[in-house]
Amino acid sequence: MREQPGNEGKDRPVAWHALPPEAVLERLGSTGAGLTEAAAEERMARHGPNVLERERGDSLWKLLWRQINSPLIWVLIASAALAILLGKVTDGLVVAAVVVLNTLIGFVQEYRAGKAIAALGHMVPESTTVVRDGRPVALPASRLVPGDVVRLASGDRVPADVRLLHARNFQVEEAALTGESVPSSKRVAAVAGDAELGDRASLAFGGTLVTSGTTTAVVVATGRATELGRISHLMEQATDLSTPLTRELARLGRIITLGIVILSAVLLGVGLWRGYAFSDAVMVAVTLAVAAIPEGLPAIVTIALAIGVQRMAARRAVIRKLPAVETLGSTTVICTDKTGTLTRNEMTVRALWTPDGRYELSGVGHALDGQLLWGGKPTDAPPEDVVSLLRAGVLCNEASLLAGSGQDGSGRWRMTGDPTEGALLVAAEKVGLGVADVRARRPRLDAIPFESEQQFMATLHADGPEDRDLFLKGAPEVVLRRCAPETDADAVLAEVERLARQGMRVLAVARKDAPRATSLQPQDAEDGFTLLGLQGMIDPPREEAVAAVQGCHAAGIRVKMMTGDHLATAEAIGLQLGIHAPERPGLTGARLSELDDAALIRAVEDTNVFARVAPEHKLRLVRALQAKGHVVAMTGDGVNDAPALKQANIGVAMGITGTAVSREAADLVLTDDNFATIVSAVEEGRRVYDNLIKSLAFVLPTNLGLALILMAAVAFFPIQEVAGVHAPLMPMRPTQLLWINLVATVTLALPLAFEARERHVMSRPPRAPDAPVLNQFVVMRTGLVALLMTAGAIGLFLWEFTRQGGARDAANPLPLAEAQTMAVNTVISFQIFYLWLCRTLTGSLREVGLWGNRTVFVGIATLVLLQAAFMYVPFFQRVFGSAPLSAGDIARSV
């Protein structure tokens, strides 16, 4: 945190959490009575308002330019312009329309990109209570300055980073910043200077929510100097990375562009050498560009990705950025948060300990279907020591179970209050102790509420006309100090340590008699208690997450946990999930801060559990993995996750518990906050990628074949004389080439996007990020198919044109038009046949099944109708230069 003092203005880190309150006030030039208005105005002029300014994004013109500035697009633009200049207006306008369509698709997609930094500003409250000139006043939070004294209560959102001066039972929900699964208890006392963010109990951070208690605090940082502002700065440093597919398509586009330019120049020279008029030679080069460029490819890719988006939405994964669909398929590492993603975010009592024995409770979360186990076997009825322990946990408790209408169809109950206390109520219900009945039998008379400074809660209850029970619940070491001397403290602490090593949060519960007492005083809770036992609880792993992690490992994807929770808890959960290996201990944020970039890259390869990590740690870890060549998926739900979400190749945010900031920074949002859904999305991503490669394998032979047809025509076809003018004989017109490239090819390629996933899609390793988009087999097949297509189309064109005697004069153009139309039919018929071979690239058509993808038949039927219009509708004849064919001509061309 940066220093913002009222009298120095230096920019250096200050450990405000390690200073006592009076030292903080002195350093800030403030007092408990707050600042004067004059001092506040002076500091406002120096530090600026308490807001997070959003940097200006790219203008609409810049977004539009980014879509146009592509080698293939420039070739098309040049081709359209040349065609128009040479008098081929229709041909030029059709090509220009293709450019406009592709540009609009890309522009709309990028314009809808997330605005994560803007969402950060929404986390600053509109107004707050500030002490100015010794009087409390309500001011907009944007007017706060360092040194201001503020008052906060339950339900308030913290307006800036503040240092506590006075507090009573003050707890703050900091999960968005630290990843802690339960509210953090705050206290006035200073903490160690090297404490991690989640352990700075004397500070409350801007944007977090007060869940209970009150405090008076002094503002130590505002605006971009706050933790929230620091995260905003980290997000600006994070870079949006191109996806493996977009990179490979861009590389393929550059190769195609270079090849087209070279071939067009060669073709221009050959045409001039053979006696073509200059305008005809240029038009031939334009025609080659139109033929060789896969104009329909952007539309095919976009629509295929959109289909993947719809499929993922049905599996509870919402894609915000289309290329993210494909990125999932190449993911090599998933970095995931713990709370709510791998775990249920429902604290659950799993272990009970009394002086008479150890017990376990089955069941997870808020569901009441669980059993008491002793020695691993169910007990017929809970023993009295367990009943006493659980009953005390119900009575010394502020939470409530919402029964009746609060129960949903799955047997899970909703609750209000602290999650830890709610877990105690669910545990009692599991063994048959009705919470409502227990509380009705022993009504509460008085209570000493939990406060972070004292670390315990005490309640007084009536047990008959004169008998009274005083219950105590809190941190084990605090409760033990208040128990009778005969308590075996060493045995208790050993059990606490055993449970803590399993990642459990442990509460101790004790009781003592308080005859005829009607109220409680602090001294009543000082001594004389009898320890009833311990309750160990944990946020348990999701059952489906265990299987999902195994599925990731089988698919060659490594899973790494990055959490703000304590290391012992993270390692225990990681062990249960199969992420953590005891011989590879986890690393804390403090240890990560000591590593330079080279050491971090080595550490991130060997370690799977990272605990007590801050936003900058997550960002560094993601970058370290990317430096090793990994394609990284990052999951998260808090503001602290947003920079890493943005930096990752694919950011995955939680839709239920996730903050607006994390959702806006992410590419993918899970509507069920379930890690297993990520694995389903990876499976879908691999299917999408496979189907895109099938589409490429189908499209490219057509473009290469059309280019070869034109090259053969220019090199070997005779020059035709029409009305005394020498003109090149072309098997197809430019508009006919566009008809094949756009209408025919897209109509047949799109059904491939609906192909079912390959059988072994999740048992193969991720593809290498730098692997070419087309492997050697696809490249060789592309060349072979293009040659066969070229031979068939040229052969039929020459045979038909020669058979009809050729177009000997301008008044008799039909032989050429008919021959060209038959050549187009031949290419399209070849495409329909080749489509079946592209339905699988790893198996046979028998494996995928003839009827496995019915949209193939829809695509073929649609193309047949469109081709009929191409031949027989006058409008299409005028635009594309086609001619009607007889039944015999059609039979010969197919």
CSV table of N, CA and C in Angstrom, one decimal, residues 312 315-320 328 336 340-341 542 634-636 651-658 663 666-682:
chain,number,residue,atom,x,y,z
A,312,MET,N,-22.0,-24.9,-25.2
A,312,MET,CA,-21.5,-24.7,-23.9
A,312,MET,C,-22.5,-24.0,-22.9
A,315,ARG,N,-24.4,-26.5,-21.3
A,315,ARG,CA,-23.7,-27.2,-20.3
A,315,ARG,C,-23.2,-26.2,-19.2
A,316,ARG,N,-23.9,-25.1,-19.1
A,316,ARG,CA,-23.7,-24.1,-18.0
A,316,ARG,C,-22.4,-23.4,-18.0
A,317,ALA,N,-21.9,-23.2,-19.2
A,317,ALA,CA,-20.7,-22.4,-19.4
A,317,ALA,C,-21.0,-21.3,-20.5
A,318,VAL,N,-21.0,-20.0,-20.1
A,318,VAL,CA,-21.3,-18.9,-21.0
A,318,VAL,C,-20.1,-18.3,-21.5
A,319,ILE,N,-19.9,-18.3,-22.8
A,319,ILE,CA,-18.7,-17.7,-23.4
A,319,ILE,C,-19.0,-16.2,-23.7
A,320,ARG,N,-18.0,-15.4,-23.3
A,320,ARG,CA,-18.1,-13.9,-23.5
A,320,ARG,C,-17.4,-13.5,-24.8
A,328,LEU,N,-10.1,-23.3,-25.1
A,328,LEU,CA,-10.3,-24.4,-24.2
A,328,LEU,C,-9.7,-25.7,-24.6
A,336,THR,N,-6.9,-22.9,-10.7
A,336,THR,CA,-8.2,-22.7,-10.1
A,336,THR,C,-8.2,-22.2,-8.7
A,340,GLY,N,-15.6,-22.6,-3.4
A,340,GLY,CA,-16.8,-22.5,-4.3
A,340,GLY,C,-16.6,-23.1,-5.6
A,341,THR,N,-15.3,-23.3,-6.0
A,341,THR,CA,-15.0,-23.9,-7.3
A,341,THR,C,-14.7,-25.4,-7.2
A,542,ARG,N,-16.2,-30.6,-3.8
A,542,ARG,CA,-17.3,-31.1,-4.5
A,542,ARG,C,-17.0,-32.5,-5.0
A,634,MET,N,-7.5,-19.8,-16.3
A,634,MET,CA,-7.5,-19.3,-14.9
A,634,MET,C,-9.0,-19.1,-14.4
A,635,THR,N,-9.3,-19.7,-13.3
A,635,THR,CA,-10.6,-19.5,-12.7
A,635,THR,C,-10.6,-18.6,-11.5
A,636,GLY,N,-11.7,-18.0,-11.2
A,636,GLY,CA,-11.7,-17.1,-10.1
A,636,GLY,C,-13.1,-16.4,-9.9
A,651,GLY,N,-9.8,-16.8,-19.3
A,651,GLY,CA,-10.3,-16.5,-17.9
A,651,GLY,C,-11.6,-17.1,-17.7
A,652,VAL,N,-11.8,-17.8,-16.6
A,652,VAL,CA,-13.1,-18.4,-16.3
A,652,VAL,C,-13.6,-17.9,-14.9
A,653,ALA,N,-14.7,-17.2,-15.0
A,653,ALA,CA,-15.3,-16.6,-13.8
A,653,ALA,C,-16.5,-17.3,-13.3
A,654,MET,N,-16.8,-17.2,-12.0
A,654,MET,CA,-17.9,-17.8,-11.4
A,654,MET,C,-19.2,-16.9,-11.6
A,655,GLY,N,-20.3,-17.5,-12.1
A,655,GLY,CA,-21.4,-16.7,-12.4
A,655,GLY,C,-22.3,-16.4,-11.2
A,656,ILE,N,-22.2,-17.3,-10.1
A,656,ILE,CA,-23.1,-17.1,-8.9
A,656,ILE,C,-22.4,-16.2,-7.9
A,657,THR,N,-21.2,-16.7,-7.5
A,657,THR,CA,-20.5,-16.0,-6.4
A,657,THR,C,-19.5,-14.9,-7.0
A,658,GLY,N,-19.3,-14.9,-8.3
A,658,GLY,CA,-18.3,-14.0,-8.8
A,658,GLY,C,-18.7,-12.6,-8.8
A,663,ARG,N,-16.2,-11.3,-13.6
A,663,ARG,CA,-17.0,-11.7,-14.8
A,663,ARG,C,-16.6,-10.9,-16.0
A,666,ALA,N,-13.3,-11.9,-17.6
A,666,ALA,CA,-13.2,-13.3,-18.0
A,666,ALA,C,-13.6,-13.5,-19.4
A,667,ASP,N,-13.3,-14.6,-20.0
A,667,ASP,CA,-13.8,-15.0,-21.3
A,667,ASP,C,-14.9,-16.0,-21.2
A,668,LEU,N,-15.0,-16.7,-20.1
A,668,LEU,CA,-16.0,-17.7,-19.9
A,668,LEU,C,-16.6,-17.6,-18.5
A,669,VAL,N,-17.9,-17.7,-18.3
A,669,VAL,CA,-18.5,-17.6,-17.0
A,669,VAL,C,-19.3,-18.8,-16.8
A,670,LEU,N,-19.1,-19.4,-15.6
A,670,LEU,CA,-19.7,-20.7,-15.2
A,670,LEU,C,-21.0,-20.3,-14.5
A,671,THR,N,-22.1,-20.7,-14.9
A,671,THR,CA,-23.4,-20.4,-14.3
A,671,THR,C,-23.7,-21.2,-13.0
A,672,ASP,N,-22.9,-22.3,-12.8
A,672,ASP,CA,-23.1,-23.1,-11.6
A,672,ASP,C,-21.9,-23.1,-10.7
A,673,ASP,N,-20.8,-22.3,-11.0
A,673,ASP,CA,-19.6,-22.2,-10.2
A,673,ASP,C,-19.0,-23.6,-9.9
A,674,ASN,N,-19.0,-24.5,-10.9
A,674,ASN,CA,-18.6,-25.8,-10.6
A,674,ASN,C,-17.4,-26.1,-11.5
A,675,PHE,N,-16.3,-26.6,-10.9
A,675,PHE,CA,-15.1,-27.0,-11.6
A,675,PHE,C,-15.4,-28.0,-12.7
A,676,ALA,N,-16.3,-28.9,-12.4
A,676,ALA,CA,-16.6,-30.0,-13.4
A,676,ALA,C,-17.1,-29.4,-14.7
A,677,THR,N,-17.8,-28.2,-14.6
A,677,THR,CA,-18.2,-27.6,-15.8
A,677,THR,C,-17.1,-27.1,-16.7
A,678,ILE,N,-16.0,-26.8,-16.1
A,678,ILE,CA,-14.8,-26.4,-16.8
A,678,ILE,C,-14.3,-27.6,-17.7
A,679,VAL,N,-14.3,-28.7,-17.1
A,679,VAL,CA,-13.9,-29.9,-17.8
A,679,VAL,C,-14.8,-30.2,-19.0
A,680,SER,N,-16.1,-30.0,-18.8
A,680,SER,CA,-17.1,-30.2,-19.9
A,680,SER,C,-16.8,-29.1,-21.0
A,681,ALA,N,-16.5,-27.9,-20.5
A,681,ALA,CA,-16.2,-26.9,-21.5
A,681,ALA,C,-14.9,-27.2,-22.3
A,682,VAL,N,-13.9,-27.8,-21.6
A,682,VAL,CA,-12.7,-28.2,-22.3
A,682,VAL,C,-13.0,-29.3,-23.4
